[in-house]
PDB file of C-alpha atoms in Angstrom:
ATOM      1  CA  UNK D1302      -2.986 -29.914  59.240  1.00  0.00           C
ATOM      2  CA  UNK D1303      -2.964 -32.285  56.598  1.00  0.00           C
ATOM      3  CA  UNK D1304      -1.249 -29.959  54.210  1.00  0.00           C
ATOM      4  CA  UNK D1305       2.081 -29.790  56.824  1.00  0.00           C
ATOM      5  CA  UNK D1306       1.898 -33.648  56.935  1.00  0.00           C
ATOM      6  CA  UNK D1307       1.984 -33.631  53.136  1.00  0.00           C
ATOM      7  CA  UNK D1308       5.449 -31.344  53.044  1.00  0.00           C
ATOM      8  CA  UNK D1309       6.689 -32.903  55.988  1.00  0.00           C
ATOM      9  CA  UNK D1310       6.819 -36.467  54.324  1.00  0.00           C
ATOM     10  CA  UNK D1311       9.283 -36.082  51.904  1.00  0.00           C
ATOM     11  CA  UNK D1312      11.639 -34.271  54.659  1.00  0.00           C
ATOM     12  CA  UNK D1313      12.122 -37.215  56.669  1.00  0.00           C
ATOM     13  CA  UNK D1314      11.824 -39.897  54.174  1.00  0.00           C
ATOM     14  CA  UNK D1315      15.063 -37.749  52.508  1.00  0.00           C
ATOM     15  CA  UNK D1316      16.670 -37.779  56.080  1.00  0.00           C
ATOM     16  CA  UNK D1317      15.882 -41.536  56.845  1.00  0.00           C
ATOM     17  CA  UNK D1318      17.486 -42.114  53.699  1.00  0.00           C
ATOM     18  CA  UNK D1319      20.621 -40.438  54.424  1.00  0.00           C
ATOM     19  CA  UNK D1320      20.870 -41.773  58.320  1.00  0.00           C
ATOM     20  CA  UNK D1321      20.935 -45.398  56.862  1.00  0.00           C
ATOM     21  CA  UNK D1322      23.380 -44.528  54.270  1.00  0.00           C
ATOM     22  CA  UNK D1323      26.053 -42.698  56.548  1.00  0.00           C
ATOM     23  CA  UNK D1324      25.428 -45.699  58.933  1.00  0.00           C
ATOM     24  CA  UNK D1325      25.942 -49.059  56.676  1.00  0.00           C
ATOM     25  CA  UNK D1326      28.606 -50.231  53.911  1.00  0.00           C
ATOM     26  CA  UNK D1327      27.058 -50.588  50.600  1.00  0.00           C
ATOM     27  CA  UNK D1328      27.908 -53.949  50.439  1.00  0.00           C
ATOM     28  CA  UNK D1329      26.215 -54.485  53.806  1.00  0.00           C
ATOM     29  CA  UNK D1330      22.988 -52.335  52.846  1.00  0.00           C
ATOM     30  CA  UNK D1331      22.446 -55.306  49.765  1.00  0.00           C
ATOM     31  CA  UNK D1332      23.435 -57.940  51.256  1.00  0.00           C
ATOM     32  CA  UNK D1333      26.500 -59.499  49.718  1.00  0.00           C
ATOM     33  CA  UNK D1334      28.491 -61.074  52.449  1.00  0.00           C
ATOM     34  CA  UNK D1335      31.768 -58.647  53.853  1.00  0.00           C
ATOM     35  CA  UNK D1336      34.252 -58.955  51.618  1.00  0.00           C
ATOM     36  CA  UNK D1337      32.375 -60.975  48.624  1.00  0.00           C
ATOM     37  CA  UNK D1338      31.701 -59.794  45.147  1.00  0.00           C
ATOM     38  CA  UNK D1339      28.530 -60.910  43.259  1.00  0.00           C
ATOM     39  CA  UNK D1340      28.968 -61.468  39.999  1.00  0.00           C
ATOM     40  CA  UNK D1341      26.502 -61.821  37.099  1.00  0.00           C
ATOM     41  CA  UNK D1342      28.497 -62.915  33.796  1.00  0.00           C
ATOM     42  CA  UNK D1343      26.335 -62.865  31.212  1.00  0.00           C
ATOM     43  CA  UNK D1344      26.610 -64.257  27.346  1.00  0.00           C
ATOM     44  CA  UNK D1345      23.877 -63.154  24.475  1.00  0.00           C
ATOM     45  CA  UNK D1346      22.689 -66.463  24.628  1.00  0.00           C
ATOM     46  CA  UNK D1347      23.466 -67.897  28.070  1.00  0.00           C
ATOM     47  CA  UNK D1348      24.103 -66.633  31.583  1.00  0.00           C
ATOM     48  CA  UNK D1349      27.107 -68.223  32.680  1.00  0.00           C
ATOM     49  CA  UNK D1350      26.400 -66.607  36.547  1.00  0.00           C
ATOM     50  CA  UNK D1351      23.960 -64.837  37.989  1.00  0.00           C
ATOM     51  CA  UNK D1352      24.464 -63.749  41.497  1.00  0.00           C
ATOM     52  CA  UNK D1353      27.171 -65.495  42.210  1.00  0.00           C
ATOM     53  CA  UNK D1354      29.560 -64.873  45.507  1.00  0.00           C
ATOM     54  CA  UNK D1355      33.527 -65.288  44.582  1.00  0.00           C
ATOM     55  CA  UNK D1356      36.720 -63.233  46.389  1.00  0.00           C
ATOM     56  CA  UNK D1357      38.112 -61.869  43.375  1.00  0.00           C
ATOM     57  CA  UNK D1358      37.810 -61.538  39.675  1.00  0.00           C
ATOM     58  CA  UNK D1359      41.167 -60.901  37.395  1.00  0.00           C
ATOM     59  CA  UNK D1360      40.272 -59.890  34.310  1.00  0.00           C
ATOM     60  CA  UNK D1361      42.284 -58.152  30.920  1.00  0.00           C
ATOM     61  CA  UNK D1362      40.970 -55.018  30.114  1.00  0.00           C
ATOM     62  CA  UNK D1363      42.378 -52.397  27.335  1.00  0.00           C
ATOM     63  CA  UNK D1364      43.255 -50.272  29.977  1.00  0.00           C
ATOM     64  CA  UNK D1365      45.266 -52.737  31.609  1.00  0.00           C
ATOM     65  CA  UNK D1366      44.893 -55.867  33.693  1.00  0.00           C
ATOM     66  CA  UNK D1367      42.608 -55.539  36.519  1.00  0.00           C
ATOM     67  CA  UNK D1368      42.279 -57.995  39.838  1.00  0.00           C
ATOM     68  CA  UNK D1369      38.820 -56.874  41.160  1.00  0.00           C
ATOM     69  CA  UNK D1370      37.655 -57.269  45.049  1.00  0.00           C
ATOM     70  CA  UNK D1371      35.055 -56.326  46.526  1.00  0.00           C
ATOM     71  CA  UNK D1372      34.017 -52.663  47.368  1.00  0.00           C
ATOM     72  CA  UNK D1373      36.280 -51.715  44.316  1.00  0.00           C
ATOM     73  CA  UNK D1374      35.697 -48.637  43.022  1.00  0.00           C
ATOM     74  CA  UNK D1375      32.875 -48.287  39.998  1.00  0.00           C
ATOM     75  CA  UNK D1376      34.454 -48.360  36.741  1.00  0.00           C
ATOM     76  CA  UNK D1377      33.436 -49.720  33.773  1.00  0.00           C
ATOM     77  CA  UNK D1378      36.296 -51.290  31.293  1.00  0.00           C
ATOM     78  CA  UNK D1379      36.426 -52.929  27.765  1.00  0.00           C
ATOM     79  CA  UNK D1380      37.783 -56.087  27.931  1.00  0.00           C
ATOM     80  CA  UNK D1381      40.764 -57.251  25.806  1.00  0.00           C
ATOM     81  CA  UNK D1382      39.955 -60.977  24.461  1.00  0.00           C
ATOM     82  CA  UNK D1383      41.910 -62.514  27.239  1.00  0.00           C
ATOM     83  CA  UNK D1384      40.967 -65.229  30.466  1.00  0.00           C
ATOM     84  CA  UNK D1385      39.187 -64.316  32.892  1.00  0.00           C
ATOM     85  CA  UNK D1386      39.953 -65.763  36.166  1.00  0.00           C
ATOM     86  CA  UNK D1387      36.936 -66.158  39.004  1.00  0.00           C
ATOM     87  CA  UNK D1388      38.471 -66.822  42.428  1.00  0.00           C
ATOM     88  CA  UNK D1389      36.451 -68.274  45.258  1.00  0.00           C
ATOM     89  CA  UNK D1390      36.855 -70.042  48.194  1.00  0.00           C
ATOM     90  CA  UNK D1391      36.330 -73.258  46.324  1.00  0.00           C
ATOM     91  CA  UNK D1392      39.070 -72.566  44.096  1.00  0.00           C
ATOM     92  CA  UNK D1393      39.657 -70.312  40.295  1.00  0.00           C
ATOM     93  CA  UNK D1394      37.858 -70.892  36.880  1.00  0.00           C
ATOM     94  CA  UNK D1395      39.216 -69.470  34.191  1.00  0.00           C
ATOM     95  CA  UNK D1396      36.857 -68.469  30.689  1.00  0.00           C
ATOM     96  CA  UNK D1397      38.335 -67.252  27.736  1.00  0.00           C
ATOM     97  CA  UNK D1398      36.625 -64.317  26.387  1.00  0.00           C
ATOM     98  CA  UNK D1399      36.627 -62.522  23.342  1.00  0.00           C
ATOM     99  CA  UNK D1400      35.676 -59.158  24.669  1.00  0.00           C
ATOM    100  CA  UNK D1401      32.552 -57.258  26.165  1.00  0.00           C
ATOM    101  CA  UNK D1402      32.823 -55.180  29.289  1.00  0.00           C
ATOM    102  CA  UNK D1403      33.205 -55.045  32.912  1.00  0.00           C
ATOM    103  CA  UNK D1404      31.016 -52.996  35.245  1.00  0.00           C
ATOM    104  CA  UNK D1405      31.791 -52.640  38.924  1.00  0.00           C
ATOM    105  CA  UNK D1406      29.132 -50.891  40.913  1.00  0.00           C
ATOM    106  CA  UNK D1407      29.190 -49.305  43.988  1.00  0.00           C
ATOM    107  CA  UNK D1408      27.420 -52.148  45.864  1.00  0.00           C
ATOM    108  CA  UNK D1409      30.037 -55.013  44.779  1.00  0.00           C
ATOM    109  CA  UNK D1410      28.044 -56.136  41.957  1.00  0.00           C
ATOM    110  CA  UNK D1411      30.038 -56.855  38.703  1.00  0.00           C
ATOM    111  CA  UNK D1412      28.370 -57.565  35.875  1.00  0.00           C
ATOM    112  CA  UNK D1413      30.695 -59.173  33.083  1.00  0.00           C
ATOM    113  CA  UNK D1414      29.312 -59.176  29.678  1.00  0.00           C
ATOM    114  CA  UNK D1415      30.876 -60.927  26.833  1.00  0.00           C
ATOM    115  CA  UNK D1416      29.525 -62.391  23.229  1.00  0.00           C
ATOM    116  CA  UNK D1417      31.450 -65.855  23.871  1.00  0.00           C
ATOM    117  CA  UNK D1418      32.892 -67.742  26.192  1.00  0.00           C
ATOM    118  CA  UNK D1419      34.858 -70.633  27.280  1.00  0.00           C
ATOM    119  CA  UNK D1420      36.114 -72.697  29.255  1.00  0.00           C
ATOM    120  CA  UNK D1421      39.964 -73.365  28.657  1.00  0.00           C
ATOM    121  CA  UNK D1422      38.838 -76.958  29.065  1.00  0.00           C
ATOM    122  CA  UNK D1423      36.694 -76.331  26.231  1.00  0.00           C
ATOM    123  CA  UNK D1424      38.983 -75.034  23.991  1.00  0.00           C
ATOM    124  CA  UNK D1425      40.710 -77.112  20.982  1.00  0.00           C
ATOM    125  CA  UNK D1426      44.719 -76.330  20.980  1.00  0.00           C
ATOM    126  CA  UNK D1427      45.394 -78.292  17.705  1.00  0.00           C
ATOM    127  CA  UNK D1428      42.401 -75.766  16.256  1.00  0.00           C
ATOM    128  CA  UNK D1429      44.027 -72.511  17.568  1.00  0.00           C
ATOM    129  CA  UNK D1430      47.149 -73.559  15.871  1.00  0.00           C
ATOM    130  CA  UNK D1431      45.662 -73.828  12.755  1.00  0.00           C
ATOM    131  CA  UNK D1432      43.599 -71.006  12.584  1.00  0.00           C
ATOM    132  CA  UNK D1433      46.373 -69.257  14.176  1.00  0.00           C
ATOM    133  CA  UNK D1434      48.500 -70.184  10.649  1.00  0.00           C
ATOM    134  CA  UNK D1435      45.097 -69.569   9.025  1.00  0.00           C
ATOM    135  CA  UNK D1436      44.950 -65.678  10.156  1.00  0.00           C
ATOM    136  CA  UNK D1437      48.587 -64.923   9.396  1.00  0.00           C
ATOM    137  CA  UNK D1438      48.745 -66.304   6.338  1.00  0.00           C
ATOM    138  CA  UNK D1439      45.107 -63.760   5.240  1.00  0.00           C
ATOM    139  CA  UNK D1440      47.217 -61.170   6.896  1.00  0.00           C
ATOM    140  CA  UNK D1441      49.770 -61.174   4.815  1.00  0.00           C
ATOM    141  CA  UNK D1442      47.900 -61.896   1.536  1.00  0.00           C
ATOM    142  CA  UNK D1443      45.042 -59.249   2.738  1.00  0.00           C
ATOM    143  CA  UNK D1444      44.692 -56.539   0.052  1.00  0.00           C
ATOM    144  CA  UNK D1445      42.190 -53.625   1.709  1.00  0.00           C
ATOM    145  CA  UNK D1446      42.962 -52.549   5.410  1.00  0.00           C
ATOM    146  CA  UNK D1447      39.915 -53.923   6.975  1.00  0.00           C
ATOM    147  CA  UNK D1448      40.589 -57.741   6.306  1.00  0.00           C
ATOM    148  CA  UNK D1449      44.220 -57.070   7.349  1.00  0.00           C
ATOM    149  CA  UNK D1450      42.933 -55.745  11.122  1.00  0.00           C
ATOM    150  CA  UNK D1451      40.301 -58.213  10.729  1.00  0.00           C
ATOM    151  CA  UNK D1452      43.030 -60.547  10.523  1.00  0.00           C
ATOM    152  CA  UNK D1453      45.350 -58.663  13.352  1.00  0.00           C
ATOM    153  CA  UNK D1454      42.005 -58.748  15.433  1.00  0.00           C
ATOM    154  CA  UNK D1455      42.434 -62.854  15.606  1.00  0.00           C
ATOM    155  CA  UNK D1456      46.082 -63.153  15.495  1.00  0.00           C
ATOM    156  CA  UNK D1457      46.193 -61.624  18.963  1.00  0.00           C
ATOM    157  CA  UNK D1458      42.893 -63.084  20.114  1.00  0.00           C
ATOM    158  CA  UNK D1459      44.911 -66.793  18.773  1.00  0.00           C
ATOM    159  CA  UNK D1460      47.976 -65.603  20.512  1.00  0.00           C
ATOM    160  CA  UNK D1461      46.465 -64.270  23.835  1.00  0.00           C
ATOM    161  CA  UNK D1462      44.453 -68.089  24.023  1.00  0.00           C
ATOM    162  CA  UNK D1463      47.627 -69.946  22.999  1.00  0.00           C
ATOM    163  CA  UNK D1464      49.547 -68.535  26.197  1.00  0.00           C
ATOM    164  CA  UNK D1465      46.284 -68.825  28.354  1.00  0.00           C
ATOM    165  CA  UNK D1466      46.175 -72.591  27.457  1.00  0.00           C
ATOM    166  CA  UNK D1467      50.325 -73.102  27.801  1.00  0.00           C
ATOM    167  CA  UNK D1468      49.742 -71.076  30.913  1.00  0.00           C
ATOM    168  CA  UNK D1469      47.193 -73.807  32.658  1.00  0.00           C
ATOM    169  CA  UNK D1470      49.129 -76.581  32.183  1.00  0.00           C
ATOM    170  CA  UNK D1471      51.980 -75.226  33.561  1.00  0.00           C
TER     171      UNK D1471
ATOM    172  CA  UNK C1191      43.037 -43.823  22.318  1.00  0.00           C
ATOM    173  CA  UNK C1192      41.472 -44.439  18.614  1.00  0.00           C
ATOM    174  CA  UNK C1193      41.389 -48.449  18.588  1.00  0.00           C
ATOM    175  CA  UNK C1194      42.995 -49.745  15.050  1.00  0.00           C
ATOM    176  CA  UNK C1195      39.952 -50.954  14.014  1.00  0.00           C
ATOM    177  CA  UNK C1196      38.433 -48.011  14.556  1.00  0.00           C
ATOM    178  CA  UNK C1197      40.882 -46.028  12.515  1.00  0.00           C
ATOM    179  CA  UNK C1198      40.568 -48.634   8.895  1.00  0.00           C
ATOM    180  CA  UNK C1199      36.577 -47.766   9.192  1.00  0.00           C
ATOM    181  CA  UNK C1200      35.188 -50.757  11.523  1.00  0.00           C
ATOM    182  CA  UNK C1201      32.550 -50.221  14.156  1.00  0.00           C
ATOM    183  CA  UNK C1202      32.529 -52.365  17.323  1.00  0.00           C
ATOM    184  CA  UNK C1203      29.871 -54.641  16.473  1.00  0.00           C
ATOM    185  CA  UNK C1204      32.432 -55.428  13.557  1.00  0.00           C
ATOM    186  CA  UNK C1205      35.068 -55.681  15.511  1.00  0.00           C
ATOM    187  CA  UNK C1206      33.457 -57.800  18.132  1.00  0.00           C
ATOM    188  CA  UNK C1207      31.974 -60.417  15.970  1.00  0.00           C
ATOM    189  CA  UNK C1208      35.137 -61.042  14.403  1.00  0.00           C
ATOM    190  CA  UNK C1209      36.619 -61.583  17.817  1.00  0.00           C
ATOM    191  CA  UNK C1210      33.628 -63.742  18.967  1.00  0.00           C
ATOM    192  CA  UNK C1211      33.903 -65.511  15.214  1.00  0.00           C
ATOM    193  CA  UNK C1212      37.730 -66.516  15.671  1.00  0.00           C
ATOM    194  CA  UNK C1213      36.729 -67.901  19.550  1.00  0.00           C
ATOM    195  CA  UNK C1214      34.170 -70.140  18.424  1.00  0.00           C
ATOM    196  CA  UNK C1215      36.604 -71.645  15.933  1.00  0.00           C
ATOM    197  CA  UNK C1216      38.674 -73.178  18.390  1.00  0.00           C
ATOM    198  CA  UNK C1217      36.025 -74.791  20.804  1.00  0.00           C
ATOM    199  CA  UNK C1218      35.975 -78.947  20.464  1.00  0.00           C
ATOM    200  CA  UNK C1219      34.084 -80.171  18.065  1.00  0.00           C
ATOM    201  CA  UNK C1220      31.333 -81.730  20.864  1.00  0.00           C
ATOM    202  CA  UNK C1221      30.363 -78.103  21.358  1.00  0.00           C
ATOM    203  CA  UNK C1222      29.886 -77.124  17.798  1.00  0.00           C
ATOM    204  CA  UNK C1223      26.597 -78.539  16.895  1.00  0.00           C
ATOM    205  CA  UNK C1224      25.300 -75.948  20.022  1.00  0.00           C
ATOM    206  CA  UNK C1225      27.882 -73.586  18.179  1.00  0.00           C
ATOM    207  CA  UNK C1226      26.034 -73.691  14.867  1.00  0.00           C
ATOM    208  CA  UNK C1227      23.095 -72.514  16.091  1.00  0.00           C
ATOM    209  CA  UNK C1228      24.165 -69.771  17.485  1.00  0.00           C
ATOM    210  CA  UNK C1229      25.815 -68.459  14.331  1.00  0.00           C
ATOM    211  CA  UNK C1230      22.941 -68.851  12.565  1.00  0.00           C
ATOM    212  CA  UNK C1231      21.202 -65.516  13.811  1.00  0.00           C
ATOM    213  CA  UNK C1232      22.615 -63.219  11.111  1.00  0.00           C
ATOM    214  CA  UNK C1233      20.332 -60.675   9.460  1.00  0.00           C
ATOM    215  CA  UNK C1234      19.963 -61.687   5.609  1.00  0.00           C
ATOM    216  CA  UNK C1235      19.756 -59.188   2.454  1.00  0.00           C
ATOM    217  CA  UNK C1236      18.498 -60.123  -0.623  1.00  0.00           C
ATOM    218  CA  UNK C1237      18.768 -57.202  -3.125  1.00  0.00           C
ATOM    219  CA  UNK C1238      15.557 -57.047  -4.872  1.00  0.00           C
ATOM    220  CA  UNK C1239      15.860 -55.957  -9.150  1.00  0.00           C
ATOM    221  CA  UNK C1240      13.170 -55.677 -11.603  1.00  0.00           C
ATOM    222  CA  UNK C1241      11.260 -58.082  -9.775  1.00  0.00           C
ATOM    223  CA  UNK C1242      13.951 -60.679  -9.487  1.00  0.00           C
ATOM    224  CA  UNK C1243      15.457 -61.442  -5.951  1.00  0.00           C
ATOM    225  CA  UNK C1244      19.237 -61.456  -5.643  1.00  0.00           C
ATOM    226  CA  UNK C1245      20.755 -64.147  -3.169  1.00  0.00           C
ATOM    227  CA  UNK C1246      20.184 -63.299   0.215  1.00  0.00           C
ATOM    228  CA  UNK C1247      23.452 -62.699   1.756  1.00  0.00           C
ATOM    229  CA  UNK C1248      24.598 -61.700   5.834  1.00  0.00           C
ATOM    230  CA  UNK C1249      24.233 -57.782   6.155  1.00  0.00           C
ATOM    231  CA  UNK C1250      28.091 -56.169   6.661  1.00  0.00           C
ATOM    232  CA  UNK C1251      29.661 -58.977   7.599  1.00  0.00           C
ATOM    233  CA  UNK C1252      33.649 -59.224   7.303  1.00  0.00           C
ATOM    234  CA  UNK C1253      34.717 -62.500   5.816  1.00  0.00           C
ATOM    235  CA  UNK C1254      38.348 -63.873   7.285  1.00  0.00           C
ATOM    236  CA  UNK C1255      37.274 -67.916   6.509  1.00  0.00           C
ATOM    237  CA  UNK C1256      36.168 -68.596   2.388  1.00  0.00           C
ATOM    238  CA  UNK C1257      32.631 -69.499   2.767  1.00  0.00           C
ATOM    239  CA  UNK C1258      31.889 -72.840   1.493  1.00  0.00           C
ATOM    240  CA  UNK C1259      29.435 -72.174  -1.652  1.00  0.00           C
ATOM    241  CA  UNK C1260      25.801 -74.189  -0.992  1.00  0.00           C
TER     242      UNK C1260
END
């Protein structure tokens, strides 16, 4: 008797499983609001937002750019250093990154991870300029390969901020 | 797709803290004191020879700024 109970267990806990799958939207099953994505953005040494509800994100990845919803299909992408732009009903906000990844799950979480951040508030245009001039000037008196790309790698991250900043004043 | 970096011998921790490096540059200068901090949590080498310890310097680091000498 108890032996049948024992294999029967795992049967119907399997089928329960399945009947409440087939029946609810992920995003319903864990409780985000219809329509909402949570977001966690987190920084090695700060979490900018954890669990937070917003409509979209619109973010710069290698593979291209990217305006995330919710229930967007599970992908995970390397971000470019580029803005990224949190819409909610209360408005945008707009960081600056300068890289990390993006992963989407199936349940409408996306979890943002970047080394730094920023607000474009935050940022200093007179100093991008300069170190702007600074990089292309050790680009073109770089000798070995890696301190030129080192030096290509912050030319475009100066460049990409530059036209993020002209871009919010607009 | 090889990255650039990738192809001139970088890794992505490289690569990633030289982005990271050139962003905190450019952040106003109320935010650097928390700034400094932060880039304070490089792992040091000294070289040790014949008993004598060689100046401890940040492990593979790639320099784009002189460093001012202490």
């Amino acid at each position: 008797m108890s032996f049948i109970t024992r294999t029967l267990k795992p049967a119907t806990a399997l089928a329960r499983s399945t009947r409440l799958a087939s029946r609810f939207y992920a995003s319903e099953a864990t409780g985000a609001a219809a329509g909402k994505l949570v977001v966690n953005f987190a920084l090695p040494h700060q979490s900018v937002m954890t669990s937070q509800e917003v409509n979209q994100v619109d973010l710069s990845a290698v593979s291209g750019d990217l305006g995330i919803l919710a229930d967007h299909v599970p992908t995970i992408e390397q971000l470019k250093p580029g803005v990224i732009d949190f819409i909610s009903d209360s408005g945008s906000q707009k960081y600056f990154v300068s890289g990390g990844f993006a992963i989407m799950n199936p349940n409408s979480v996306l979890n943002i991870n970047a080394i730094e951040a920023f607000k474009l508030e935050d940022i200093d245009a007179q100093a991008v300029a300069t170190n702007l001039a600074e990089s292309q000037r050790l680009a073109s008196s770089a000798k070995d390969d890696i301190t030129k790309e080192a030096a290509a790698i912050e030319i475009e991250l100066y460049e990409s901020l530059q036209s993020a900043l002209l871009g919010k004043s607009k | 797709m090889t990255f650039a970096w990738r192809t001139v011998g970088m890794n992505y921790l490289q690569y990633s803290s030289i982005a990271a490096r050139a962003l905190r540059r450019t952040a106003k200068p109320e935010l650097q004191s928390e700034i400094a901090k932060r880039e304070g949590m490089a792992i040091k080498v000294a070289k040790w020879e014949a008993g004598k310890s060689g100046m401890p310097a940040p492990a593979s680091v790639i320099e784009t700024r002189t460093v001012a000498e202490n």
